[in-house]
Coordinates of N, CA and C in Angstrom, one line a residue:
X1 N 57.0 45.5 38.3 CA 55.8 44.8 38.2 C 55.3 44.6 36.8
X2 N 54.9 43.4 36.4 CA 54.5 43.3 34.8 C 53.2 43.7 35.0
X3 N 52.6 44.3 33.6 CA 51.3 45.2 33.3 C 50.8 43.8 32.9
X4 N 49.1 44.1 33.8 CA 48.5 42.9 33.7 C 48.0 42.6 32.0
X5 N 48.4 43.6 31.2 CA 47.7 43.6 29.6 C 48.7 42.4 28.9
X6 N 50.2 42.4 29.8 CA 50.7 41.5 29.2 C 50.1 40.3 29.5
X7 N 49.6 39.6 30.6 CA 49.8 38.3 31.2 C 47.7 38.6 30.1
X8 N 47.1 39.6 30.4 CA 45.8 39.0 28.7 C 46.0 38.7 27.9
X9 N 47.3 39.1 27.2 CA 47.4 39.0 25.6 C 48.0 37.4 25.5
X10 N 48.8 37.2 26.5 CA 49.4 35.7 26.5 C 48.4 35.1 26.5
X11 N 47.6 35.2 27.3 CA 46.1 34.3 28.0 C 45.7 34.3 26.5
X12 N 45.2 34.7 26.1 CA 44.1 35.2 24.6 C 45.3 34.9 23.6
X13 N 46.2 34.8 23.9 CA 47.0 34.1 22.5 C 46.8 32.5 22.2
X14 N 47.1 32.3 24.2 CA 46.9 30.7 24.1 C 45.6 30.2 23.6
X15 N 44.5 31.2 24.0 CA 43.7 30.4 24.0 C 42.9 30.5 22.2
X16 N 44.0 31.3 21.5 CA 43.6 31.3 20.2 C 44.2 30.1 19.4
X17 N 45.6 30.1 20.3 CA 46.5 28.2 19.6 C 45.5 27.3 20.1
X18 N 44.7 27.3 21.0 CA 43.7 26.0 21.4 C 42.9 25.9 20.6
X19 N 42.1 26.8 20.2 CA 40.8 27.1 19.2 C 41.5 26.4 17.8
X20 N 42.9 26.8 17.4 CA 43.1 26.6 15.8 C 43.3 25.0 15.8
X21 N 44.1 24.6 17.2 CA 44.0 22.7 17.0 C 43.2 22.2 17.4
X22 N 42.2 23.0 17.9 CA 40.5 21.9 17.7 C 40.2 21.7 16.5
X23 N 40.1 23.7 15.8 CA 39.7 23.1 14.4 C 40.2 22.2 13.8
X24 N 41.8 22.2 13.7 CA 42.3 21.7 13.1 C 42.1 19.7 13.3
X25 N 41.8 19.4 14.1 CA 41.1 18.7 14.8 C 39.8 17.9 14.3
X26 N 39.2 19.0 14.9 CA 37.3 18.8 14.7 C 36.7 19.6 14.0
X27 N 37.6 20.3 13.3 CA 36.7 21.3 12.0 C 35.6 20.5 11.5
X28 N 36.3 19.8 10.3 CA 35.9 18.8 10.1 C 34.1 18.6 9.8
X29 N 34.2 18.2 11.5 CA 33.0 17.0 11.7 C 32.0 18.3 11.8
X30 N 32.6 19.5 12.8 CA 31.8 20.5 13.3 C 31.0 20.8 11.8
X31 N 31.7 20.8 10.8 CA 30.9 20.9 9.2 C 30.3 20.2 9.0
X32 N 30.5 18.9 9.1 CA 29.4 17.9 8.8 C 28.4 18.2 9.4
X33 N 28.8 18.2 10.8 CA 27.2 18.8 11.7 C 26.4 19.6 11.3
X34 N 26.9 20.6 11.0 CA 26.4 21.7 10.7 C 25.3 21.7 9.1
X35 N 26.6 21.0 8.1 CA 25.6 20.7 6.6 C 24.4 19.7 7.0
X36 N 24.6 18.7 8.2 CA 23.6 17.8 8.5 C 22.1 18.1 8.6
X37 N 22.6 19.0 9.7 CA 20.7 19.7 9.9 C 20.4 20.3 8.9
X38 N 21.5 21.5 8.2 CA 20.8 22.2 7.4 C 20.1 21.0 6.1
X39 N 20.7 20.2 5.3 CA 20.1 19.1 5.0 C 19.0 18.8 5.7
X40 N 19.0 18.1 6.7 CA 17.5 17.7 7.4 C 16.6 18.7 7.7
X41 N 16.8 19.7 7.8 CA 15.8 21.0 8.0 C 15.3 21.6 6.7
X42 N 16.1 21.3 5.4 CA 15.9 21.6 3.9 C 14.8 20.2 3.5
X43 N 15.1 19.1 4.4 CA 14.5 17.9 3.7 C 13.0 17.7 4.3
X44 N 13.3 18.1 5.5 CA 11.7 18.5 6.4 C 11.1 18.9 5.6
X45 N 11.8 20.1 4.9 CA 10.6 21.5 4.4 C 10.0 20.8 3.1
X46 N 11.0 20.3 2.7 CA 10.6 19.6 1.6 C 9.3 18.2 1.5
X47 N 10.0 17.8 2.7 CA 8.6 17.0 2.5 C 7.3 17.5 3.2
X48 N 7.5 18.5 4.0 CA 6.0 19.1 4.5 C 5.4 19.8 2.7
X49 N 6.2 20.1 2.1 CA 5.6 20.9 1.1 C 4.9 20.1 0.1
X50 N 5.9 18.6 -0.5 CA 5.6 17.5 -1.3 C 3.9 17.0 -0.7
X51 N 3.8 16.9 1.0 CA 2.4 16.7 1.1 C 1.5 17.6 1.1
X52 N 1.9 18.4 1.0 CA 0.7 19.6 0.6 C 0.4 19.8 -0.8
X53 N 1.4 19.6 -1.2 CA 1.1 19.4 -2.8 C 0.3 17.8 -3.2
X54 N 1.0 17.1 -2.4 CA 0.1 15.7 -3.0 C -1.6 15.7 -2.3
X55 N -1.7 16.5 -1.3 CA -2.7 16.5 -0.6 C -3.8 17.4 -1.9
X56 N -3.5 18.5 -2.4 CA -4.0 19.8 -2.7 C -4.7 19.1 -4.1
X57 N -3.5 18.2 -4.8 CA -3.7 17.4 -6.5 C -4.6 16.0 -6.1
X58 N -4.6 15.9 -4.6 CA -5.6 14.4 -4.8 C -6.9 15.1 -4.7
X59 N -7.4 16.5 -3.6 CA -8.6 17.4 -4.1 C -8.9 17.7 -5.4
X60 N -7.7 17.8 -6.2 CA -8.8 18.2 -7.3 C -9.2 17.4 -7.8
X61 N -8.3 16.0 -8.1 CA -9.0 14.8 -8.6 C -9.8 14.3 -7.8
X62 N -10.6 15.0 -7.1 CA -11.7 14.1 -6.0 C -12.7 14.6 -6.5
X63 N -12.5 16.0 -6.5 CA -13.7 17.6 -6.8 C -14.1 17.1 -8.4
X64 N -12.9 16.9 -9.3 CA -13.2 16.3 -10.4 C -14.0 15.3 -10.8
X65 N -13.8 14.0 -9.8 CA -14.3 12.8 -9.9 C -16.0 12.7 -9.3
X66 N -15.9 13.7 -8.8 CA -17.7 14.0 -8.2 C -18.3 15.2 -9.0
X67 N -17.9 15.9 -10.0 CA -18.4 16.8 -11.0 C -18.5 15.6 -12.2
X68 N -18.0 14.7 -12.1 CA -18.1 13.1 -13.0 C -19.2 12.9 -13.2
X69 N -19.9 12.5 -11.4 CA -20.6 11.8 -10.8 C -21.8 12.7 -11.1
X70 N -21.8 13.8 -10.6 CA -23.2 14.2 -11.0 C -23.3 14.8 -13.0
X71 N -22.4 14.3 -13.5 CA -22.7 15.1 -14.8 C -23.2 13.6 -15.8
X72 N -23.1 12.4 -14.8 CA -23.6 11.1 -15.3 C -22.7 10.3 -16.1
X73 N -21.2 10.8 -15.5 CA -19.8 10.5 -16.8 C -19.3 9.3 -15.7
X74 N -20.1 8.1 -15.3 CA -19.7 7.2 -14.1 C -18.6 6.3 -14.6
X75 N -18.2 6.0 -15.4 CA -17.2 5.3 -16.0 C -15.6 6.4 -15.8
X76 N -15.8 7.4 -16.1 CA -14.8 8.0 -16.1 C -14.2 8.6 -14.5
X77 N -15.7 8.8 -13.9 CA -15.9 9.0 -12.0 C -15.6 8.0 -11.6
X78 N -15.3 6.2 -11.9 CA -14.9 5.1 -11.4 C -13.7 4.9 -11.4
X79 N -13.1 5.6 -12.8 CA -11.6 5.5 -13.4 C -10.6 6.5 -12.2
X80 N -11.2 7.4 -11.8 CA -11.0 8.2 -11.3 C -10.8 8.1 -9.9
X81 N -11.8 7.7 -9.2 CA -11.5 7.2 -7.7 C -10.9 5.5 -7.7
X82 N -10.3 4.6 -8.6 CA -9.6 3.6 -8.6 C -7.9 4.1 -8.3
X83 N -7.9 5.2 -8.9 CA -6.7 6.3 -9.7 C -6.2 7.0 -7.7
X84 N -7.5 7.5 -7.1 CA -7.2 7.6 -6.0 C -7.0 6.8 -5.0
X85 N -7.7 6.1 -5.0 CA -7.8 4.5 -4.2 C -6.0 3.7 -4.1
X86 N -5.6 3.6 -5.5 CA -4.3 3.0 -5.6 C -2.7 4.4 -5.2
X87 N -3.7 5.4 -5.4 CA -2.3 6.5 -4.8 C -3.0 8.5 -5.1
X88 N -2.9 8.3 -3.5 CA -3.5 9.6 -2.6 C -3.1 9.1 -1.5
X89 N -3.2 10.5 -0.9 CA -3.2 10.4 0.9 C -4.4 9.9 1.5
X90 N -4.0 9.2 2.6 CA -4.8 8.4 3.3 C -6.4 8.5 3.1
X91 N -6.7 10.1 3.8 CA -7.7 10.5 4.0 C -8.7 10.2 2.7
X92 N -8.0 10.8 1.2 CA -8.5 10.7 -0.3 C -9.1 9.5 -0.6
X93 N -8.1 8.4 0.3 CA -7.9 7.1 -0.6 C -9.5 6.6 0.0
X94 N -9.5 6.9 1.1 CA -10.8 6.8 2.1 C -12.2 6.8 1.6
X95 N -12.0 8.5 1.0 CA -13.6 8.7 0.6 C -13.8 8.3 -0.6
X96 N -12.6 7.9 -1.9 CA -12.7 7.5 -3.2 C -13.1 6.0 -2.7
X97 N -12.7 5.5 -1.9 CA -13.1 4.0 -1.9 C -14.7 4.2 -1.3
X98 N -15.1 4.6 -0.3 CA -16.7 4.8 -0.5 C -17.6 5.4 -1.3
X99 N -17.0 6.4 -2.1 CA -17.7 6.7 -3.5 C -17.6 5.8 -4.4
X100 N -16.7 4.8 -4.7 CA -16.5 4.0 -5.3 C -17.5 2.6 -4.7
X101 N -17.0 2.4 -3.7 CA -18.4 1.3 -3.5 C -20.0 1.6 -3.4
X102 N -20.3 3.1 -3.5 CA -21.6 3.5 -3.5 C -22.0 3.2 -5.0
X103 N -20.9 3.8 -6.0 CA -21.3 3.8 -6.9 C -21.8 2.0 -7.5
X104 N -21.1 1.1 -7.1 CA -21.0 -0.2 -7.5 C -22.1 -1.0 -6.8
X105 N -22.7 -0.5 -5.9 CA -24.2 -0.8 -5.0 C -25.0 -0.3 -5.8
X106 N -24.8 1.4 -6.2 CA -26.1 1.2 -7.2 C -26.5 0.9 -8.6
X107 N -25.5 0.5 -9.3 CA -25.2 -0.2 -10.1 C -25.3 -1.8 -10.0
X108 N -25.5 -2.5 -8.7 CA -26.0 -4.0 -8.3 C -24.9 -4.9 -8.4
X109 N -23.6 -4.5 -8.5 CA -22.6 -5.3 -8.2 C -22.4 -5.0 -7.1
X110 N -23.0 -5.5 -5.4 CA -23.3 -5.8 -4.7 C -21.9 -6.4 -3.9
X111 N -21.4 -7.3 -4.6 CA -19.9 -8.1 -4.2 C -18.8 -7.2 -4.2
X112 N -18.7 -6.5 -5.0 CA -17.5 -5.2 -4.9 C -17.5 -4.1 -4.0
X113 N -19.0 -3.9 -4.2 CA -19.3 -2.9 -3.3 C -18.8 -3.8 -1.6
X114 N -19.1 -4.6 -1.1 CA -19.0 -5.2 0.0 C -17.6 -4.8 0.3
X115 N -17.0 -5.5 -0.4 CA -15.6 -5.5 -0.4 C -15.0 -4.3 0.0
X116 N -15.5 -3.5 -1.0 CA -15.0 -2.0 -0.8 C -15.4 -1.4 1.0
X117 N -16.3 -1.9 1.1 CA -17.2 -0.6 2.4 C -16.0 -1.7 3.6
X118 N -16.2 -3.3 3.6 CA -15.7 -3.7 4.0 C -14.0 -3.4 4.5
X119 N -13.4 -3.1 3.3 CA -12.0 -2.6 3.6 C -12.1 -1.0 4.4
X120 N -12.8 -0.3 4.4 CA -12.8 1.3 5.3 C -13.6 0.3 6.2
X121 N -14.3 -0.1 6.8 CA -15.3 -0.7 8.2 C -14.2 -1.5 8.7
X122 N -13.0 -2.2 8.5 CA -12.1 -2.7 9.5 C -10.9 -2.0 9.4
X123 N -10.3 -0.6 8.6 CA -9.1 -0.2 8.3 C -8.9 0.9 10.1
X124 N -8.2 0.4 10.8 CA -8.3 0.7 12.1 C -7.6 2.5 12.0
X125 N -7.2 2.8 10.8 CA -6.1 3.9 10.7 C -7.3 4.9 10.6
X126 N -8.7 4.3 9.9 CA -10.0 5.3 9.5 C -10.6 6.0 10.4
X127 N -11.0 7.0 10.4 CA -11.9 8.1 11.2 C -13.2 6.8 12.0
X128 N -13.4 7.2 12.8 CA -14.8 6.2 13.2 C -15.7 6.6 12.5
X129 N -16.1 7.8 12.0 CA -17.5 8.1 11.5 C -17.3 7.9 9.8
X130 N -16.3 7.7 9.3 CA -16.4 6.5 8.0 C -16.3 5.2 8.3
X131 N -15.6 4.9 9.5 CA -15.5 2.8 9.6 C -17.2 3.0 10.0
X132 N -18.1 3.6 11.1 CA -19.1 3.7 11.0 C -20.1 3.7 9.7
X133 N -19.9 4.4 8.9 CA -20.8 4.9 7.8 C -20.7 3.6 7.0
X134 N -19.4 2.9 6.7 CA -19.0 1.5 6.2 C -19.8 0.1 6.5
X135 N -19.6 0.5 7.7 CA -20.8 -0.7 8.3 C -22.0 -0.8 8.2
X136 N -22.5 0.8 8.4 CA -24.2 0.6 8.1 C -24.7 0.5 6.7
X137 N -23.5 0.7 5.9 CA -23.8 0.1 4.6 C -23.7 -0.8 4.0
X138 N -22.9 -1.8 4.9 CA -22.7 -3.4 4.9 C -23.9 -4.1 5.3
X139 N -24.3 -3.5 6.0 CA -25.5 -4.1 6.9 C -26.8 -3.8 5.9
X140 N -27.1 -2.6 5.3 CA -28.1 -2.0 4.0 C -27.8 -3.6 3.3
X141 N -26.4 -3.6 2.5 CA -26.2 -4.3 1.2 C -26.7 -6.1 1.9
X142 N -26.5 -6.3 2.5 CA -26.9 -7.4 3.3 C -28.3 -7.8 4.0
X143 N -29.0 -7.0 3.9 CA -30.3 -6.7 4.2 C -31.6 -8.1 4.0
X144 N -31.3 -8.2 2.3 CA -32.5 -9.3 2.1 C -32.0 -10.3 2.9
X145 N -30.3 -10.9 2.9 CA -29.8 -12.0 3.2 C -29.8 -12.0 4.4
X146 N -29.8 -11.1 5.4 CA -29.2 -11.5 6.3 C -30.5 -12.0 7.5
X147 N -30.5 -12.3 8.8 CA -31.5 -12.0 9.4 C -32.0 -11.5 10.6
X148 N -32.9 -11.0 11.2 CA -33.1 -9.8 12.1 C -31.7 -9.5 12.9
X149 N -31.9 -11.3 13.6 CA -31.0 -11.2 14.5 C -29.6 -10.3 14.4
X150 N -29.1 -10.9 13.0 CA -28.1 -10.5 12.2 C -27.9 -9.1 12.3
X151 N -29.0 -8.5 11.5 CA -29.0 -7.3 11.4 C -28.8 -6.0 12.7
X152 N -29.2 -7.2 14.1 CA -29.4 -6.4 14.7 C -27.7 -6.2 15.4
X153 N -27.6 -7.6 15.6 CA -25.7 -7.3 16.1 C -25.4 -6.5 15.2
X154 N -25.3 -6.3 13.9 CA -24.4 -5.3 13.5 C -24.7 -3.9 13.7
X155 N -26.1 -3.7 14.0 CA -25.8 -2.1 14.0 C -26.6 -1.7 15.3
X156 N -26.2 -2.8 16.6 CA -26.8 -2.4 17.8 C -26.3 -1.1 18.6
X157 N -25.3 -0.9 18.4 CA -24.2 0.5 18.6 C -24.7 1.6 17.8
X158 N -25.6 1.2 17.0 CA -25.7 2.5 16.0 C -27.0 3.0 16.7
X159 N -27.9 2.7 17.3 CA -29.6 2.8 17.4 C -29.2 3.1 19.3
X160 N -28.1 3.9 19.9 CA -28.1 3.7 21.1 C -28.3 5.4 21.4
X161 N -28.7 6.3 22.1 CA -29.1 7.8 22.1 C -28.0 8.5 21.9
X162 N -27.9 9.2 20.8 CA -27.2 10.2 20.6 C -25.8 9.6 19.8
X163 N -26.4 8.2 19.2 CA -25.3 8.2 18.0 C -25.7 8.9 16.6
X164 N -24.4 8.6 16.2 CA -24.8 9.2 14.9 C -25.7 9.1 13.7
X165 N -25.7 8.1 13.4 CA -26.2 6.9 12.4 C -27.5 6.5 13.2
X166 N -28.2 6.9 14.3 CA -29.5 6.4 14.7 C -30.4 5.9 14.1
X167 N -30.4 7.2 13.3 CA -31.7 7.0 12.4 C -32.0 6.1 11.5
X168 N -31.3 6.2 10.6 CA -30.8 5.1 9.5 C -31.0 3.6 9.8
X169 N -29.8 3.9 11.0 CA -30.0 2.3 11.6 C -31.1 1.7 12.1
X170 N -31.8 2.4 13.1 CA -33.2 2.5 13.5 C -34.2 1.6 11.9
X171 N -33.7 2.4 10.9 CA -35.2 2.1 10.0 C -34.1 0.7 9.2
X172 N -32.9 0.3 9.1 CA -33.1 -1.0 8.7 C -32.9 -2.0 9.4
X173 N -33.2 -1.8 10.7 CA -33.6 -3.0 12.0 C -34.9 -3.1 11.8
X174 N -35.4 -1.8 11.4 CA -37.2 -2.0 11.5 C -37.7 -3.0 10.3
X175 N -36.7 -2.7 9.1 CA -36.8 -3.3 8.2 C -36.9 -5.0 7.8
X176 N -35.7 -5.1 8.8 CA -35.3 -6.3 9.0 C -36.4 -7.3 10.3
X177 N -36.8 -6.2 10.8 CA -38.1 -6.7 11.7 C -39.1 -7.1 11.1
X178 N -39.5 -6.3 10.0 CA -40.6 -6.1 8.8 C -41.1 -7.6 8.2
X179 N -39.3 -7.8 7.8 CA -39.3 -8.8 6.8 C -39.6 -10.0 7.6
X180 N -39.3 -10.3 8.7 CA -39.4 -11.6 9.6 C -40.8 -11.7 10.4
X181 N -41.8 -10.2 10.0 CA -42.9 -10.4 10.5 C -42.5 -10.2 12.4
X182 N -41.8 -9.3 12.8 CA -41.8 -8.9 14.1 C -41.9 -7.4 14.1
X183 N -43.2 -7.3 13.6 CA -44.3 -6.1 13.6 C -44.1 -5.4 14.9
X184 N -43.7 -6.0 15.8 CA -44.2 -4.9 17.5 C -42.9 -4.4 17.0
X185 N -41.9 -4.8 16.7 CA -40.4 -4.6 16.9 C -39.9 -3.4 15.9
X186 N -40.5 -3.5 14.8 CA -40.6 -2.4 13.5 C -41.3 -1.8 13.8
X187 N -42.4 -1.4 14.5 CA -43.3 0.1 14.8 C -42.3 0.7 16.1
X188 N -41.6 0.1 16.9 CA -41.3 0.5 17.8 C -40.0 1.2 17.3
X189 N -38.8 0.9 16.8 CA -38.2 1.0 15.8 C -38.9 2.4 14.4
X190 N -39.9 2.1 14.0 CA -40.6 3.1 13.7 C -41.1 4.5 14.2
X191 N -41.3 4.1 15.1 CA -42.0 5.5 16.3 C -40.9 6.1 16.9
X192 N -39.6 5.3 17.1 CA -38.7 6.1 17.3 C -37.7 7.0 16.4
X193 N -37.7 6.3 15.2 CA -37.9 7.6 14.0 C -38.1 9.0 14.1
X194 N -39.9 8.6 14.1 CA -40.6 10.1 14.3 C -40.5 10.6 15.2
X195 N -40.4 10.6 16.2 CA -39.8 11.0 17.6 C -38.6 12.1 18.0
X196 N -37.8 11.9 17.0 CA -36.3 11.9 17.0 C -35.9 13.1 16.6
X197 N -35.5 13.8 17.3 CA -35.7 15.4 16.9 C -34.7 15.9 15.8
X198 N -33.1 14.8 15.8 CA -32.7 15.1 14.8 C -32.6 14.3 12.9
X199 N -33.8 13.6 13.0 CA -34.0 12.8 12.1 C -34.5 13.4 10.8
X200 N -33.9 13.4 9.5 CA -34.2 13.7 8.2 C -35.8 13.6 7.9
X201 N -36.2 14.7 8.0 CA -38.1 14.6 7.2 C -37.9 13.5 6.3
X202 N -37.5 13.5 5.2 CA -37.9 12.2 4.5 C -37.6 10.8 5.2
X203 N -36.8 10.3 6.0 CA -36.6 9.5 6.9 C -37.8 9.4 7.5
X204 N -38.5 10.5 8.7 CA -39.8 10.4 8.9 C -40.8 10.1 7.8
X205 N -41.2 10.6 7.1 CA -41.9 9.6 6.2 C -41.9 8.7 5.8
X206 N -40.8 8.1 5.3 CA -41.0 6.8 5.2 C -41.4 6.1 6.8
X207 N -40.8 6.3 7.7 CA -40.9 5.6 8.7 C -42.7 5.7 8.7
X208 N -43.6 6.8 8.9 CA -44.6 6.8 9.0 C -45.6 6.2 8.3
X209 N -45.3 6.1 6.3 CA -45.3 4.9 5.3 C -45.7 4.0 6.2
X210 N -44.2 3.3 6.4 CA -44.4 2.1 7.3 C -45.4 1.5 8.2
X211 N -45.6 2.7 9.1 CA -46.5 2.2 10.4 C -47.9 2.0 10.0
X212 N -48.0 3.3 8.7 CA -49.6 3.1 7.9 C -49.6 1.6 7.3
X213 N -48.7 0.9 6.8 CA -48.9 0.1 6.3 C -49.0 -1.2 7.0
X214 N -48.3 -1.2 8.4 CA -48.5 -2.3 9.4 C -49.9 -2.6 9.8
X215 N -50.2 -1.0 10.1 CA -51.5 -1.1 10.9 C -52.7 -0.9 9.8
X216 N -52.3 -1.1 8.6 CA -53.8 -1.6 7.6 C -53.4 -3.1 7.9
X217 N -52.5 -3.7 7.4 CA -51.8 -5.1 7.4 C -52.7 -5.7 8.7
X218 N -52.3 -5.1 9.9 CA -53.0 -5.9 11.4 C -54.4 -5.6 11.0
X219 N -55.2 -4.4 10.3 CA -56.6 -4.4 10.3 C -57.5 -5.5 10.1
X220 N -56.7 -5.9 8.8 CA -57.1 -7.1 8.0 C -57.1 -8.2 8.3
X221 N -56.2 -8.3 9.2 CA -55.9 -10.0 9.9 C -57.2 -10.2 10.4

């Protein structure tokens, strides 16, 4: 009777001549495979790290560009979020472009500024609470020109319970009521200001301003 160690060692011989003409075979490619991922798993890392680094250098030129802004160096704070605007990560490019059109509103180039808030208020990739913030500052910059009606489609969404922008919006509807002489429409608008439990104290005062000033205005009629 043959010892079964012989009929393993044949087994395990063959099946070591199988193995050597695959390799010989598909070595090869099995390498390529192999250098492939490690490549794409090297190139992942690489680009998770490239954005963190481009993410980390557009903060400082942001943090920079707003130590600009309050040290009164606006020329060089403008140079600076244009710098971001044309290359940063999304998010950067976002808020340098509304620092950048705030800055150009209060400065009364009024047309750039537009432009600017206007490009974050339709960029559909944007957070809602900057395409929001964009709009009610389209709506501000447009203010003299526009009219109630006007004023009011644009920021009817904004003045509805428990948005964000209420308040704000609230006082340049009132505003815009003001101007066209629809007095009921501005105090009501006004009153809900003061009312508003999360609304900025100085907000409330002015709003209050206001209503003093309606109801001397109606005295006199």
């Amino acid at each position: 009777m043959v010892d079964d160690n012989v009929f393993r060692e044949v087994d395990e011989e063959l099946r070591r001549e199988r193995l050597a003409k695959l390799w010989e075979l598909y070595g090869v490619y099995v390498v390529g495979v192999a250098v492939g991922v490690v490549l794409l798993m090297l190139g992942g890392i690489w680009w998770q790290n490239k954005q963190i680094s481009d993410r980390q250098a557009a903060g400082d030129k942001f943090i920079e560009a707003l130590r600009d802004v309050s040290k009164g160096e606006d020329k060089k704070a403008e140079d600076a979020f244009k710098g971001l605007i044309n290359d940063s990560p999304a998010g950067y490019e976002l808020l340098a472009r509304l620092h950048l059109a705030a800055s150009k509103a209060s400065s009364g180039e009024t047309g750039e500024a537009e432009i600017l808030y206007k490009k974050v208020a339709l960029d559909p990739s944007a957070d809602k609470i900057l395409r929001d913030y964009a709009k009610l500052n389209l709506a501000i910059l447009r203010l003299d020109a526009a009219t109630y009606d006007e004023t009011l489609a644009a920021l009817g969404e904004f003045i509805k319970p428990g948005a964000m922008w209420r308040g704000t919006a609230n006082e340049v509807i009132a505003l815009a009521a003001y101007k066209e002489g629809k007095l009921d429409i501005a105090k009501k608008r006004y009153s809900e200001i003061i009312v508003e439990a999360g609304a900025p104290s100085a907000l409330k005062r002015r709003a209050q301003v206001m209503l003093d000033v309606i109801a001397t205005s109606e005295a006199t009629q």
